[in-house]
């Protein structure tokens, strides 16, 4: 039972507990399986990285780097941060291990905790988990963008995630005849309406005008609708790339909606950006975000390299599955199979041996460490959701005839030891 303790999990962090952790494991297992079928291998980068890695990759002016990172000076005085995301780490690893020598593109996925000091609320934590994937090297064929999106949609489909909606956009590349030219126009359009904007957007006109398009503020919506749109300012190559990505998505039967305001909150993106929302999440409904980031590896000191990827917010994914009720934690609960109600010293020795044999056969067994009266044992067995109770008294052991009770209906059957193992193997849960 919950009791008041001096110590509590730090704000924005939490304990993941059974039975919900069984659902987390199932989700991660499904990701490994599906990503494996697309040729992705797992990378496990460290959680600590040099602060400068994120400042360079994600961008010094972004909220993530300027306000949300957990940064400390290590004992050797180097500035170190808990990773707020893992794309930068994967690119660092790509360079550090000379992965450009491998057959390209290199396809990697990761699963693990990220840290951002945001204001905690439903679906937003300071320690949260991402399942992400990155495709590095090779070319920038639109089919690569589409296949990455197809992979995450396949994953969501397999999990029967409710209300999945994919939005896509292209934010072009950083050149005068493309995004840079657009941003200049956007900036002057924003300056004209500056007085009508909130403080955050006013600040962003200077630091990152594109992010104004992200605003959720009610009174800014009608103003944003009048702003110039990036689709009208893409260069010919970026325009053609975007058209081809949409075509490639259609070939894969992936449904999408275009959203010209989808700019993403990290600086490394170019061309394709996308976000996926799911049902039951309230205001924090983005369950996946990603996009193309050609040039990021080079920015971090590596060779010119194409890149695209995404990260799924695993906490939100689980929330949405739980809200949908098709995945109640109870249904993912591992039902205990056999509770061994032993009574007597001989029976204890036999119970220990039986537990070993059953567990080796993959059957879940609860073996009470001290003797219990039969009534007590059966009570505890049903509290633990056990399917069967194996009743072992000294008499049963002497006779070699073991009683198995099905707790749901109270029926009992007698077995010899080999018969019992055979029966449980056939009825394993
Ligand atoms: P992001 O949009 O910052 O992208 O995060 C991706 C997803 O992580 C979000 O859509 C959301 O589901 C989840 N997420 C982010 N912050 C929190 C939080 N505080 N609490 C719970 N969930 C959260 C990236 O991180 C990029 N690295 C994605 C990427 C990979 N782009 C290319 N490759």
PDB file of C-alpha atoms and ligand atoms in Angstrom, residues 64 84-87 110 116 118 123-126 128 130 133-134 264 266 268-269 286-291 293 308-313 315-316, ligand 1:
ATOM      1  CA  UNK A  64      15.439  21.870 -25.615  1.00  0.00           C
ATOM      2  CA  UNK A  84      17.355  15.109 -24.392  1.00  0.00           C
ATOM      3  CA  UNK A  85      17.120  13.050 -27.604  1.00  0.00           C
ATOM      4  CA  UNK A  86      19.280  10.473 -29.374  1.00  0.00           C
ATOM      5  CA  UNK A  87      19.641  11.533 -33.029  1.00  0.00           C
ATOM      6  CA  UNK A 110      17.287   2.669 -30.155  1.00  0.00           C
ATOM      7  CA  UNK A 116      13.986  17.243 -20.725  1.00  0.00           C
ATOM      8  CA  UNK A 118       9.660  20.499 -19.254  1.00  0.00           C
ATOM      9  CA  UNK A 123       1.992  12.618 -21.502  1.00  0.00           C
ATOM     10  CA  UNK A 124       4.860  14.944 -20.672  1.00  0.00           C
ATOM     11  CA  UNK A 125       7.594  13.895 -18.297  1.00  0.00           C
ATOM     12  CA  UNK A 126      11.114  14.965 -17.462  1.00  0.00           C
ATOM     13  CA  UNK A 128      10.528   9.842 -20.794  1.00  0.00           C
ATOM     14  CA  UNK A 130      11.742   7.033 -26.908  1.00  0.00           C
ATOM     15  CA  UNK A 133      15.227   4.900 -35.712  1.00  0.00           C
ATOM     16  CA  UNK A 134      17.777   6.576 -37.978  1.00  0.00           C
ATOM     17  CA  UNK A 264       9.461  20.737 -35.666  1.00  0.00           C
ATOM     18  CA  UNK A 266      14.909  20.931 -33.519  1.00  0.00           C
ATOM     19  CA  UNK A 268      18.684  19.911 -37.810  1.00  0.00           C
ATOM     20  CA  UNK A 269      15.723  19.204 -40.064  1.00  0.00           C
ATOM     21  CA  UNK A 286       2.180  13.780 -30.776  1.00  0.00           C
ATOM     22  CA  UNK A 287       3.256  10.194 -30.416  1.00  0.00           C
ATOM     23  CA  UNK A 288       6.031  10.362 -33.013  1.00  0.00           C
ATOM     24  CA  UNK A 289       8.098  13.046 -34.685  1.00  0.00           C
ATOM     25  CA  UNK A 290      10.790  12.895 -37.289  1.00  0.00           C
ATOM     26  CA  UNK A 291      12.286  14.110 -40.496  1.00  0.00           C
ATOM     27  CA  UNK A 293      18.523  15.891 -41.539  1.00  0.00           C
ATOM     28  CA  UNK A 308      16.405  10.641 -41.831  1.00  0.00           C
ATOM     29  CA  UNK A 309      14.708   9.253 -38.763  1.00  0.00           C
ATOM     30  CA  UNK A 310      12.001   9.502 -36.174  1.00  0.00           C
ATOM     31  CA  UNK A 311      11.374   9.002 -32.482  1.00  0.00           C
ATOM     32  CA  UNK A 312       8.244   7.628 -30.876  1.00  0.00           C
ATOM     33  CA  UNK A 313       7.263   8.825 -27.391  1.00  0.00           C
ATOM     34  CA  UNK A 315       5.100   6.872 -22.613  1.00  0.00           C
ATOM     35  CA  UNK A 316       2.439   8.437 -24.836  1.00  0.00           C
TER      36      UNK A 316
HETATM   37  P1  LIG B   1      10.848  15.146 -30.700  1.00  0.00           P
HETATM   38  O1  LIG B   1       9.672  15.610 -31.497  1.00  0.00           O
HETATM   39  O2  LIG B   1      11.502  16.136 -29.821  1.00  0.00           O
HETATM   40  O3  LIG B   1      11.884  14.555 -31.741  1.00  0.00           O
HETATM   41  O4  LIG B   1      10.418  13.909 -29.823  1.00  0.00           O
HETATM   42  C1  LIG B   1       9.813  12.789 -30.411  1.00  0.00           C
HETATM   43  C2  LIG B   1       8.681  12.294 -29.562  1.00  0.00           C
HETATM   44  O5  LIG B   1       9.120  12.074 -28.220  1.00  0.00           O
HETATM   45  C3  LIG B   1       7.522  13.275 -29.401  1.00  0.00           C
HETATM   46  O6  LIG B   1       6.635  13.205 -30.499  1.00  0.00           O
HETATM   47  C4  LIG B   1       6.870  12.768 -28.133  1.00  0.00           C
HETATM   48  O7  LIG B   1       6.035  11.668 -28.418  1.00  0.00           O
HETATM   49  C5  LIG B   1       8.053  12.272 -27.316  1.00  0.00           C
HETATM   50  N1  LIG B   1       8.411  13.273 -26.294  1.00  0.00           N
HETATM   51  C6  LIG B   1       9.157  14.384 -26.444  1.00  0.00           C
HETATM   52  N2  LIG B   1       9.257  15.048 -25.265  1.00  0.00           N
HETATM   53  C7  LIG B   1       8.564  14.336 -24.358  1.00  0.00           C
HETATM   54  C8  LIG B   1       8.289  14.482 -22.950  1.00  0.00           C
HETATM   55  N3  LIG B   1       8.783  15.501 -22.247  1.00  0.00           N
HETATM   56  N4  LIG B   1       7.519  13.556 -22.339  1.00  0.00           N
HETATM   57  C9  LIG B   1       7.023  12.495 -23.036  1.00  0.00           C
HETATM   58  N5  LIG B   1       7.256  12.293 -24.355  1.00  0.00           N
HETATM   59  C10 LIG B   1       8.022  13.194 -25.003  1.00  0.00           C
HETATM   60  C11 LIG B   1      13.097  14.026 -31.414  1.00  0.00           C
HETATM   61  O8  LIG B   1      13.431  13.771 -30.285  1.00  0.00           O
HETATM   62  C12 LIG B   1      13.940  13.680 -32.614  1.00  0.00           C
HETATM   63  N6  LIG B   1      15.244  13.167 -32.118  1.00  0.00           N
HETATM   64  C13 LIG B   1      13.238  12.667 -33.485  1.00  0.00           C
HETATM   65  C14 LIG B   1      14.041  12.278 -34.690  1.00  0.00           C
HETATM   66  C15 LIG B   1      14.783  11.171 -34.835  1.00  0.00           C
HETATM   67  N7  LIG B   1      14.188  12.989 -35.782  1.00  0.00           N
HETATM   68  C16 LIG B   1      14.986  12.368 -36.616  1.00  0.00           C
HETATM   69  N8  LIG B   1      15.371  11.259 -36.049  1.00  0.00           N
END
